[in-house]
Coordinates of C-alpha atoms in Angstrom, one line a residue:
Chain A
M1 CA -198.4 -75.1 113.7
K2 CA -196.6 -73.6 116.7
W3 CA -194.6 -71.0 114.7
L4 CA -197.7 -70.2 112.6
S5 CA -199.6 -69.6 115.8
L6 CA -196.9 -67.4 117.3
L7 CA -196.9 -65.4 114.1
I8 CA -200.7 -64.9 114.3
V9 CA -200.5 -63.8 117.9
L10 CA -197.7 -61.4 117.0
A11 CA -199.7 -60.1 114.0
W12 CA -202.6 -59.5 116.5
F13 CA -200.3 -57.4 118.7
A14 CA -199.0 -55.5 115.7
M15 CA -202.5 -54.8 114.6
A16 CA -203.5 -53.5 118.1
F17 CA -200.5 -51.2 118.1
G18 CA -201.1 -50.2 114.5
A19 CA -204.5 -48.9 115.6
F20 CA -202.7 -46.0 117.3
L21 CA -201.4 -44.9 113.9
V22 CA -204.8 -45.1 112.3
G23 CA -206.4 -42.7 114.6
E24 CA -209.5 -41.0 113.4
S25 CA -209.5 -42.3 109.8
A26 CA -211.3 -45.5 111.1
N27 CA -214.3 -43.3 111.7
L28 CA -214.1 -41.3 108.5
V29 CA -217.3 -41.7 106.5
D30 CA -217.2 -41.9 102.7
L31 CA -220.7 -41.9 101.4
N32 CA -219.6 -43.0 98.0
K33 CA -218.3 -46.3 99.3
L34 CA -221.2 -47.6 101.4
L35 CA -220.8 -51.4 101.6
A36 CA -218.1 -51.4 99.0
M37 CA -216.5 -54.8 98.4
P38 CA -212.8 -55.3 98.8
D39 CA -210.6 -54.2 95.8
W40 CA -207.0 -53.4 95.1
Q41 CA -207.3 -49.9 96.7
S42 CA -209.0 -50.9 99.9
W43 CA -208.1 -54.5 100.8
L44 CA -211.0 -55.2 103.0
G45 CA -213.7 -52.9 101.6
Y46 CA -216.0 -50.5 103.4
D47 CA -218.8 -51.0 105.9
E48 CA -222.5 -49.8 106.0
L49 CA -221.5 -46.3 106.9
G50 CA -218.7 -46.1 104.4
R51 CA -215.9 -46.5 106.9
P52 CA -212.8 -48.4 105.9
L53 CA -213.0 -52.0 107.2
F54 CA -209.2 -52.5 107.5
E55 CA -208.9 -49.6 109.9
R56 CA -211.9 -50.8 111.9
L57 CA -210.3 -54.3 112.1
L58 CA -207.2 -52.7 113.7
L59 CA -209.3 -50.9 116.2
G60 CA -211.1 -54.2 116.9
A61 CA -207.8 -55.9 117.5
Q62 CA -206.9 -53.2 120.0
T63 CA -210.2 -53.6 121.8
S64 CA -209.8 -57.4 122.1
L65 CA -206.2 -57.2 123.2
F66 CA -206.9 -54.5 125.8
V67 CA -209.9 -56.5 127.2
A68 CA -208.1 -59.8 127.2
L69 CA -205.0 -58.4 128.9
G70 CA -207.2 -56.7 131.5
V71 CA -209.3 -59.7 132.2
V72 CA -206.4 -62.2 132.4
I73 CA -204.2 -60.0 134.6
F74 CA -206.9 -59.1 137.1
S75 CA -208.4 -62.6 137.2
A76 CA -205.0 -64.2 137.6
L77 CA -203.9 -61.9 140.3
I78 CA -207.2 -62.1 142.3
G79 CA -207.7 -65.8 141.7
T80 CA -204.2 -66.9 142.4
S81 CA -203.9 -64.8 145.6
I82 CA -207.2 -66.2 147.0
G83 CA -206.4 -69.8 145.9
I84 CA -202.9 -69.8 147.4
Y85 CA -204.1 -68.2 150.6
S86 CA -207.0 -70.7 150.9
G87 CA -204.8 -73.7 150.3
F88 CA -202.0 -72.6 152.6
M89 CA -204.2 -71.6 155.5
G90 CA -206.5 -74.6 155.5
G91 CA -209.2 -74.9 158.2
W92 CA -212.3 -72.7 158.2
V93 CA -210.8 -70.1 155.8
D94 CA -210.3 -72.8 153.2
R95 CA -213.8 -74.2 153.8
V96 CA -215.5 -70.8 153.3
I97 CA -213.4 -69.9 150.2
T98 CA -214.0 -73.4 148.7
K99 CA -217.8 -72.9 149.2
V100 CA -217.6 -69.5 147.4
I101 CA -215.7 -71.1 144.6
D102 CA -218.3 -73.8 144.3
V103 CA -221.1 -71.3 144.1
F104 CA -219.3 -69.4 141.3
L105 CA -218.7 -72.6 139.5
A106 CA -222.4 -73.5 139.8
F107 CA -223.3 -70.4 137.7
P108 CA -223.0 -70.7 133.9
G109 CA -220.1 -68.2 133.4
L110 CA -221.3 -66.6 130.3
L111 CA -224.7 -66.0 131.8
L112 CA -223.3 -64.3 134.9
A113 CA -221.2 -62.1 132.7
I114 CA -224.3 -61.2 130.6
G115 CA -226.3 -60.4 133.7
L116 CA -223.5 -58.2 135.1
A117 CA -223.0 -56.4 131.8
A118 CA -226.7 -55.9 131.5
V119 CA -227.1 -54.2 134.9
L120 CA -223.9 -52.3 134.8
G121 CA -224.5 -51.0 131.3
P122 CA -222.3 -51.3 128.2
G123 CA -218.7 -50.1 128.1
I124 CA -215.3 -51.6 128.0
E125 CA -214.6 -51.2 131.7
N126 CA -217.8 -53.0 132.6
V127 CA -217.0 -55.8 130.2
I128 CA -213.6 -56.3 131.9
F129 CA -215.3 -56.2 135.3
A130 CA -217.9 -58.7 134.3
L131 CA -215.4 -61.1 132.9
V132 CA -213.0 -60.8 135.9
A133 CA -216.0 -61.5 138.2
V134 CA -216.4 -64.8 136.3
G135 CA -212.8 -65.5 135.4
W136 CA -211.0 -65.4 138.8
V137 CA -212.6 -68.7 139.9
G138 CA -210.5 -71.0 137.5
Y139 CA -207.2 -69.5 138.8
A140 CA -208.4 -69.8 142.4
R141 CA -209.3 -73.4 142.1
L142 CA -206.1 -74.3 140.3
A143 CA -203.9 -72.3 142.7
R144 CA -205.6 -73.9 145.7
A145 CA -205.2 -77.4 144.4
Q146 CA -201.5 -76.9 143.6
T147 CA -200.8 -75.3 147.0
L148 CA -202.5 -78.2 148.8
S149 CA -200.2 -80.6 147.0
L150 CA -197.1 -78.5 147.7
R151 CA -197.5 -77.1 151.1
H152 CA -195.9 -80.1 152.9
R153 CA -192.8 -80.1 150.7
E154 CA -189.6 -80.1 152.6
H155 CA -188.3 -76.7 151.5
I156 CA -191.5 -75.1 152.7
Q157 CA -191.3 -76.9 156.0
A158 CA -187.7 -75.8 156.3
A159 CA -188.5 -72.1 155.5
R160 CA -191.2 -72.3 158.2
A161 CA -188.8 -73.8 160.7
L162 CA -186.3 -71.0 160.0
G163 CA -189.0 -68.5 160.9
V164 CA -189.5 -67.0 157.4
S165 CA -192.7 -64.9 157.4
Q166 CA -195.8 -66.3 155.7
P167 CA -196.0 -63.7 152.8
V168 CA -192.4 -64.5 151.9
I169 CA -193.0 -68.3 152.0
L170 CA -196.0 -67.9 149.7
Y171 CA -194.3 -65.4 147.3
R172 CA -190.8 -66.8 147.2
H173 CA -191.1 -70.5 147.9
L174 CA -194.6 -71.5 146.7
L175 CA -195.6 -69.2 143.9
P176 CA -192.7 -70.0 141.5
L177 CA -193.6 -73.7 141.7
I178 CA -197.2 -73.2 140.5
L179 CA -196.5 -70.6 137.8
A180 CA -196.3 -73.1 135.0
P181 CA -199.8 -74.5 135.3
L182 CA -201.2 -71.1 136.0
G183 CA -199.5 -69.9 132.8
V184 CA -201.3 -72.6 130.8
E185 CA -204.6 -71.6 132.5
A186 CA -203.9 -68.0 131.6
T187 CA -203.2 -68.8 127.9
F188 CA -206.7 -70.5 127.6
G189 CA -208.1 -67.6 129.7
F190 CA -206.8 -65.3 127.0
A191 CA -208.7 -67.1 124.3
G192 CA -211.8 -67.3 126.5
A193 CA -211.7 -63.5 127.2
V194 CA -211.3 -62.7 123.5
I195 CA -214.3 -64.8 122.6
A196 CA -216.3 -63.5 125.6
E197 CA -215.7 -59.9 124.8
A198 CA -216.7 -60.3 121.2
G199 CA -219.8 -62.3 122.4
L200 CA -220.9 -59.6 124.8
S201 CA -220.3 -56.9 122.1
F202 CA -222.2 -59.1 119.6
L203 CA -225.2 -59.0 122.0
G204 CA -224.9 -55.2 122.3
L205 CA -223.7 -55.4 125.9
G206 CA -220.0 -54.7 125.4
V207 CA -218.2 -52.1 123.4
Q208 CA -220.6 -49.6 121.7
P209 CA -220.3 -48.0 118.3
P210 CA -218.6 -45.9 117.1
D211 CA -215.8 -47.8 119.0
A212 CA -215.0 -51.0 117.1
S213 CA -214.9 -54.5 118.5
W214 CA -214.8 -57.6 116.3
G215 CA -218.0 -58.7 118.1
N216 CA -220.0 -55.5 117.3
M217 CA -218.6 -55.5 113.7
I218 CA -220.1 -59.0 113.2
R219 CA -223.4 -57.8 114.8
E220 CA -223.7 -54.8 112.5
G221 CA -222.5 -56.9 109.5
T222 CA -225.2 -59.6 109.9
R223 CA -227.8 -57.1 108.8
Y224 CA -226.1 -56.9 105.4
L225 CA -225.2 -60.5 105.0
L226 CA -226.9 -60.8 101.7
V227 CA -225.3 -57.8 100.0
A228 CA -221.9 -57.4 101.8
P229 CA -220.9 -60.7 103.4
H230 CA -217.3 -59.4 103.8
L231 CA -218.5 -57.3 106.8
V232 CA -219.1 -60.5 108.8
I233 CA -216.4 -62.7 107.2
V234 CA -213.4 -60.4 107.8
P235 CA -213.8 -59.8 111.6
G236 CA -214.9 -63.4 112.1
V237 CA -211.8 -64.8 110.4
A238 CA -209.6 -62.5 112.4
L239 CA -211.3 -63.6 115.6
M240 CA -211.1 -67.3 114.8
L241 CA -207.5 -67.2 113.8
V242 CA -206.5 -65.4 117.0
V243 CA -208.4 -67.7 119.2
L244 CA -207.2 -70.8 117.3
A245 CA -203.6 -69.6 117.6
I246 CA -203.9 -69.0 121.4
N247 CA -205.5 -72.4 121.8
V248 CA -202.7 -74.1 119.9
L249 CA -200.1 -72.4 122.1
G250 CA -202.1 -73.4 125.2
D251 CA -202.3 -77.0 124.1
R252 CA -198.5 -77.0 123.5
G253 CA -197.9 -75.7 127.0
R254 CA -200.3 -78.3 128.6
D255 CA -198.7 -81.2 126.7
R256 CA -195.3 -80.1 128.1
L257 CA -196.5 -80.1 131.6
D258 CA -198.5 -83.3 131.3
V259 CA -196.2 -86.2 131.6
K260 CA -198.9 -88.7 130.8
Q261 CA -199.4 -87.4 127.3
S262 CA -195.8 -88.1 126.4
T263 CA -196.1 -91.9 126.8
P264 CA -195.8 -93.6 123.4
H265 CA -199.0 -94.1 121.6
V266 CA -200.3 -97.6 120.7
Chain B
M1 CA -226.3 -94.3 148.8
I2 CA -229.0 -92.7 150.9
N3 CA -226.3 -90.6 152.7
Y4 CA -224.9 -89.6 149.4
L5 CA -228.3 -88.6 148.1
L6 CA -229.0 -86.5 151.2
R7 CA -225.6 -84.7 150.8
L8 CA -226.2 -84.0 147.2
G9 CA -229.7 -82.8 147.8
L10 CA -228.6 -80.4 150.6
S11 CA -225.8 -79.0 148.5
L12 CA -228.2 -78.5 145.6
L13 CA -230.6 -76.6 147.9
F14 CA -227.8 -74.5 149.3
I15 CA -226.4 -73.5 145.9
T16 CA -229.9 -72.7 144.6
W17 CA -230.5 -70.5 147.6
V18 CA -227.2 -68.6 147.1
V19 CA -227.7 -68.2 143.4
S20 CA -231.3 -66.9 143.8
S21 CA -230.0 -64.5 146.4
L22 CA -227.4 -63.2 144.0
V23 CA -230.0 -62.8 141.3
F24 CA -232.1 -60.8 143.8
L25 CA -229.2 -58.5 144.4
L26 CA -228.5 -58.1 140.7
I27 CA -231.1 -55.3 140.3
H28 CA -229.5 -53.4 143.1
L29 CA -226.2 -53.3 141.2
V30 CA -227.8 -51.0 138.6
P31 CA -225.8 -47.8 138.9
G32 CA -228.0 -45.0 140.2
D33 CA -231.7 -45.5 140.5
P34 CA -233.0 -48.6 138.6
V35 CA -236.4 -47.1 138.2
S36 CA -235.2 -44.1 136.3
V37 CA -233.0 -46.4 134.2
M38 CA -236.0 -48.5 133.4
L39 CA -238.4 -45.6 132.6
G40 CA -235.9 -43.3 130.8
D41 CA -235.3 -39.6 131.2
W42 CA -238.9 -38.4 130.4
A43 CA -240.9 -40.2 133.1
S44 CA -242.9 -38.2 135.6
P45 CA -242.0 -38.5 139.3
A46 CA -245.5 -40.0 139.8
D47 CA -244.8 -42.8 137.3
E48 CA -241.4 -43.4 138.9
Q49 CA -243.1 -43.7 142.3
A50 CA -245.7 -46.1 141.0
L51 CA -243.1 -48.4 139.4
R52 CA -240.9 -48.2 142.5
H53 CA -244.0 -49.3 144.5
Q54 CA -244.9 -52.1 142.0
L55 CA -241.4 -53.5 142.2
G56 CA -241.3 -53.1 146.0
L57 CA -238.1 -51.0 145.8
D58 CA -239.6 -48.4 148.2
R59 CA -239.4 -51.0 151.0
P60 CA -236.3 -51.9 153.2
L61 CA -234.0 -54.4 151.6
W62 CA -234.8 -57.2 154.0
Q63 CA -238.5 -56.9 153.4
Q64 CA -237.9 -57.0 149.6
Y65 CA -235.8 -60.1 150.1
I66 CA -238.5 -61.9 152.1
H67 CA -241.2 -60.9 149.6
Y68 CA -239.0 -62.1 146.7
F69 CA -238.4 -65.5 148.4
M70 CA -242.1 -66.0 149.3
G71 CA -242.8 -65.2 145.7
L72 CA -240.2 -67.7 144.4
L73 CA -241.7 -70.5 146.6
Q74 CA -245.0 -70.0 144.8
F75 CA -243.3 -69.6 141.4
D76 CA -244.3 -65.9 141.4
L77 CA -241.5 -64.1 139.5
G78 CA -243.2 -60.7 139.3
T79 CA -244.8 -58.9 136.4
S80 CA -243.1 -58.0 133.1
L81 CA -243.0 -54.2 132.6
F82 CA -243.1 -54.6 128.9
F83 CA -245.7 -57.4 128.4
Q84 CA -247.7 -56.5 131.5
Q85 CA -248.2 -60.2 132.3
P86 CA -246.7 -62.6 134.9
V87 CA -243.0 -63.3 134.2
S88 CA -243.6 -67.0 135.1
D89 CA -245.9 -67.4 132.1
L90 CA -243.4 -65.8 129.7
V91 CA -240.6 -68.0 131.0
L92 CA -242.5 -71.2 130.9
E93 CA -243.6 -70.5 127.4
R94 CA -240.0 -70.1 126.2
L95 CA -238.2 -72.8 128.4
P96 CA -239.2 -75.8 126.3
M97 CA -237.8 -74.2 123.1
T98 CA -234.4 -73.7 124.8
A99 CA -234.4 -77.2 126.2
Y100 CA -235.3 -78.6 122.7
L101 CA -232.4 -76.7 121.1
A102 CA -229.9 -77.8 123.8
V103 CA -230.9 -81.5 123.4
M104 CA -230.7 -81.4 119.6
A105 CA -227.3 -79.7 119.8
M106 CA -226.2 -82.4 122.1
L107 CA -227.4 -85.1 119.7
I108 CA -225.5 -83.4 116.8
A109 CA -222.4 -83.1 119.0
V110 CA -222.5 -86.8 119.8
L111 CA -223.0 -87.8 116.2
I112 CA -219.9 -85.8 115.1
A113 CA -217.7 -86.4 118.1
F114 CA -217.9 -90.2 118.4
P115 CA -216.7 -91.2 114.9
L116 CA -214.1 -88.3 115.0
G117 CA -212.7 -89.2 118.4
M118 CA -212.6 -93.0 117.7
W119 CA -211.0 -92.5 114.4
A120 CA -208.3 -90.3 115.9
A121 CA -207.6 -92.7 118.7
L122 CA -207.4 -95.8 116.4
K123 CA -205.0 -94.0 114.0
S124 CA -203.1 -92.3 116.7
G125 CA -200.0 -90.5 115.6
R126 CA -200.9 -90.8 111.9
W127 CA -202.6 -88.3 109.6
P128 CA -206.2 -89.2 110.5
D129 CA -205.3 -88.3 114.1
Y130 CA -203.8 -85.0 113.1
A131 CA -206.6 -84.2 110.7
S132 CA -209.4 -84.9 113.1
M133 CA -207.7 -83.1 116.0
T134 CA -207.1 -80.1 113.8
V135 CA -210.8 -80.1 113.0
A136 CA -211.6 -80.3 116.7
L137 CA -209.3 -77.5 117.5
V138 CA -210.9 -75.3 114.9
G139 CA -214.3 -76.4 116.3
V140 CA -213.4 -75.1 119.8
S141 CA -212.1 -71.9 118.4
I142 CA -215.0 -70.8 116.1
P143 CA -217.3 -68.4 118.0
N144 CA -220.9 -69.4 117.6
F145 CA -222.0 -65.9 116.7
W146 CA -219.8 -66.1 113.7
L147 CA -220.4 -69.8 112.8
G148 CA -224.2 -69.1 112.8
P149 CA -224.1 -66.3 110.1
M150 CA -221.6 -68.3 108.0
L151 CA -224.0 -71.4 108.0
I152 CA -226.9 -69.1 107.1
L153 CA -224.8 -67.7 104.3
L154 CA -224.0 -71.1 102.9
F155 CA -227.1 -73.3 103.6
S156 CA -229.9 -70.7 103.6
I157 CA -228.8 -68.0 101.2
S158 CA -226.5 -69.7 98.7
L159 CA -227.9 -73.2 98.6
A160 CA -231.4 -72.3 100.0
W161 CA -231.7 -75.7 101.7
L162 CA -232.7 -74.6 105.2
P163 CA -234.7 -71.7 106.7
V164 CA -232.8 -68.6 107.8
S165 CA -234.3 -68.1 111.2
G166 CA -237.3 -68.7 113.5
A167 CA -238.6 -72.0 114.6
D168 CA -241.9 -72.4 112.6
Q169 CA -240.6 -74.3 109.6
P170 CA -239.6 -78.0 109.7
W171 CA -235.8 -78.4 109.8
A172 CA -235.5 -74.9 111.3
W173 CA -233.7 -76.5 114.2
V174 CA -230.8 -77.9 112.2
L175 CA -228.6 -74.7 111.8
P176 CA -229.1 -73.5 115.4
A177 CA -228.4 -77.0 116.7
V178 CA -225.2 -77.4 114.6
T179 CA -224.1 -73.9 115.6
L180 CA -224.6 -74.6 119.3
G181 CA -223.2 -78.2 119.1
T182 CA -220.0 -77.6 117.2
A183 CA -217.9 -76.5 120.1
L184 CA -219.2 -79.4 122.2
A185 CA -218.5 -81.9 119.4
A186 CA -214.9 -80.7 119.4
I187 CA -214.5 -81.0 123.2
L188 CA -216.1 -84.5 123.2
A189 CA -214.0 -85.7 120.3
R190 CA -210.8 -84.6 122.1
M191 CA -211.9 -86.1 125.4
L192 CA -212.9 -89.5 123.8
R193 CA -209.6 -89.7 122.0
A194 CA -207.6 -89.0 125.2
S195 CA -209.7 -91.4 127.2
L196 CA -209.4 -94.2 124.6
L197 CA -205.6 -93.8 124.3
E198 CA -205.2 -94.1 128.0
I199 CA -207.3 -97.3 128.1
F200 CA -205.3 -98.9 125.2
H201 CA -202.4 -99.2 127.7
E202 CA -204.5 -101.1 130.3
D203 CA -203.7 -104.7 131.1
Y204 CA -207.2 -105.9 130.3
I205 CA -206.8 -104.7 126.7
R206 CA -203.6 -106.6 126.4
T207 CA -205.3 -109.7 127.8
A208 CA -208.2 -109.3 125.4
R209 CA -205.7 -109.1 122.5
A210 CA -203.7 -112.0 123.8
K211 CA -206.9 -114.1 123.9
G212 CA -207.0 -113.5 120.2
L213 CA -210.2 -111.4 120.2
S214 CA -210.9 -109.5 117.0
N215 CA -210.1 -105.8 116.8
T216 CA -213.8 -104.9 116.7
R217 CA -214.4 -106.8 120.0
V218 CA -211.3 -105.3 121.7
Y219 CA -212.1 -101.8 120.7
G220 CA -215.9 -101.9 120.6
L221 CA -216.6 -104.0 123.7
H222 CA -213.7 -103.5 126.0
A223 CA -212.1 -100.1 125.2
L224 CA -215.1 -98.0 124.2
R225 CA -217.3 -99.0 127.2
N226 CA -214.7 -98.0 129.7
A227 CA -213.7 -94.9 127.8
L228 CA -217.3 -93.7 127.9
L229 CA -217.4 -92.9 131.6
P230 CA -215.5 -89.6 131.6
V231 CA -217.1 -88.7 128.3
V232 CA -220.6 -89.2 129.6
T233 CA -219.8 -87.0 132.6
I234 CA -218.5 -84.2 130.4
M235 CA -221.6 -84.6 128.3
G236 CA -223.8 -84.0 131.3
L237 CA -221.8 -81.0 132.5
Q238 CA -221.7 -79.6 129.0
L239 CA -225.5 -79.9 128.7
G240 CA -225.7 -77.2 131.4
T241 CA -223.2 -75.1 129.5
L242 CA -225.3 -75.5 126.3
L243 CA -228.2 -73.9 128.1
G244 CA -226.0 -70.8 128.8
G245 CA -224.4 -70.8 125.3
A246 CA -227.9 -71.0 123.8
V247 CA -228.3 -67.3 124.5
I248 CA -226.1 -66.2 121.7
T249 CA -227.3 -68.9 119.3
E250 CA -230.9 -68.0 119.9
V251 CA -230.2 -64.3 119.1
V252 CA -228.4 -65.2 115.9
F253 CA -231.3 -67.4 114.6
D254 CA -234.2 -65.5 116.2
W255 CA -235.0 -68.7 118.0
P256 CA -238.0 -68.1 120.4
G257 CA -236.3 -69.4 123.6
L258 CA -235.2 -68.1 127.0
G259 CA -231.9 -66.6 125.7
Q260 CA -233.6 -64.4 123.2
L261 CA -236.2 -63.3 125.8
L262 CA -233.3 -62.4 128.1
V263 CA -231.4 -60.3 125.5
D264 CA -234.6 -58.6 124.3
S265 CA -235.6 -57.8 127.9
I266 CA -232.1 -56.4 128.6
Q267 CA -232.6 -54.0 125.7
R268 CA -236.1 -53.1 127.0
R269 CA -234.7 -52.7 130.6
D270 CA -237.4 -55.1 131.7
Y271 CA -235.4 -56.2 134.8
P272 CA -238.0 -58.6 136.3
V273 CA -237.8 -60.7 133.2
V274 CA -234.0 -60.4 133.1
Q275 CA -233.8 -61.7 136.7
A276 CA -236.2 -64.5 136.0
C277 CA -234.4 -65.7 132.8
I278 CA -231.0 -65.7 134.6
L279 CA -232.5 -67.5 137.6
I280 CA -234.3 -70.2 135.5
I281 CA -231.2 -70.9 133.3
S282 CA -228.9 -71.1 136.3
V283 CA -231.2 -73.4 138.2
A284 CA -231.5 -75.7 135.1
Y285 CA -227.7 -75.7 134.9
I286 CA -227.3 -76.5 138.6
T287 CA -229.9 -79.3 138.4
V288 CA -228.4 -80.9 135.3
N289 CA -225.0 -80.9 136.9
A290 CA -226.3 -82.5 140.0
L291 CA -228.1 -85.2 138.0
T292 CA -224.9 -85.9 136.1
E293 CA -223.1 -86.3 139.4
L294 CA -225.8 -88.7 140.5
V295 CA -225.6 -90.8 137.4
Y296 CA -221.8 -90.9 137.7
A297 CA -222.0 -92.0 141.3
W298 CA -224.5 -94.7 140.3
L299 CA -222.1 -95.9 137.6
D300 CA -219.0 -95.7 139.7
P301 CA -219.3 -96.7 143.4
R302 CA -215.9 -95.1 144.2
I303 CA -217.5 -91.7 144.0
R304 CA -220.4 -92.3 146.3
L305 CA -218.3 -94.1 148.9
A306 CA -215.7 -91.3 149.0
N307 CA -215.8 -89.0 152.1

């Protein structure tokens, strides 16, 4: 399972980079091949405008990877910084930040992203912004909880007593200890961002045609479900495999960290 | 308990206030002038001025805010630009459909999750465990906007058993509810399995076994009842998430609920309706979560006595 998942994720990266080689041919229209089914010449067939589906799938991979990387990197950086700072400072700073985190958690995440994407207008940058606005909270909560449990550790007390500056304590002495759980959170965040981007694009709020996203490919394809089901099946299978693979890797990571899970089963 | 109720009530009020303020600010996030975005490029300045006045956007921000809150207290959510009728009527008409879908999805999730999770826990480490947890992992990973069309393809088009979309025909709820409930079923099954496995190690289970009780009594009476507590909490919290997730499912199946109204209104740039839908779904989510916490506190005194 683990190796297969790694292979799928690698294939996803390869597809995203392959999209650079495809270039304009993903948008080339061939009117003789409207809705053509897959065959030996074109593995995945053609879409409703006569564009090759394989090339569109690569472009979609690139979109999802780009959005997922953007969302995870920005959310993790912002969330972790806020969480560590809040946990380490304590006092009223911590109380205010905890309240803000509570409010964000009180919103259904997808709905907030839909609302933001709706008012900001469609586009890949706005999708990333909307998903970061929702996504940072998870990292902040985790980083705060971890910091609270670690800040009285002896090596941190020692660094304080030696007069090490606060940024150095946070960066050199605390951050390395909480990287592992944050990494697991980021792995699941990756899967969440891939699904959320596709979901927003499916609703017409994300990436707009002629740019390809697996979400808007499924959206366009549902209109031709009866005559050309491959338009929905192909991007959907790709999306599911990638999300499944990332989730398997995330589960593995979590099991490694969670000591309780390794107790022998009944 | 009274103290606990007061604290919970206050925090519910506070969060509702902050959330409704954020929803108020949403329209001010529209890049440029929201009025020209709503009316498009061809509107006359007089039309723009009229709409600006109707929405109150020509007044200072603080006056708009007070007006908005006074309206909210009387359940006045403004007027829809597209339908030209009160937003509160539109929303109230759609809300029951979304709630119905969410409850049916929850029911289906429970019907799938319980047998799956228990089977996995009882046969832990053997093939039924791996099989059901693989099914659960696939369930979490399938996006509902893809599962929906696939179910339509199989059950409505190929087998012609169930209607494709809408909510008029009997059994029309089945496919949307399955689509919405699948991910939840997977989460609940994993949770129940983990919860049961943890409880199998408890002393009272060993005692029950040592007393010579049958497996059915040990698992059914002692283990399952205690394993349910965290699972019920997750169910409550996920009911709120279902309300949010219903947006996509409703669009896939043309289900006449709040989510579909929201997405249609976004495309029509009918911002008063967009604001109202987001507000109502969020408040429903917050309320369901608070109720879950209340039930949990009632079941487990350790929670209400904390702090």
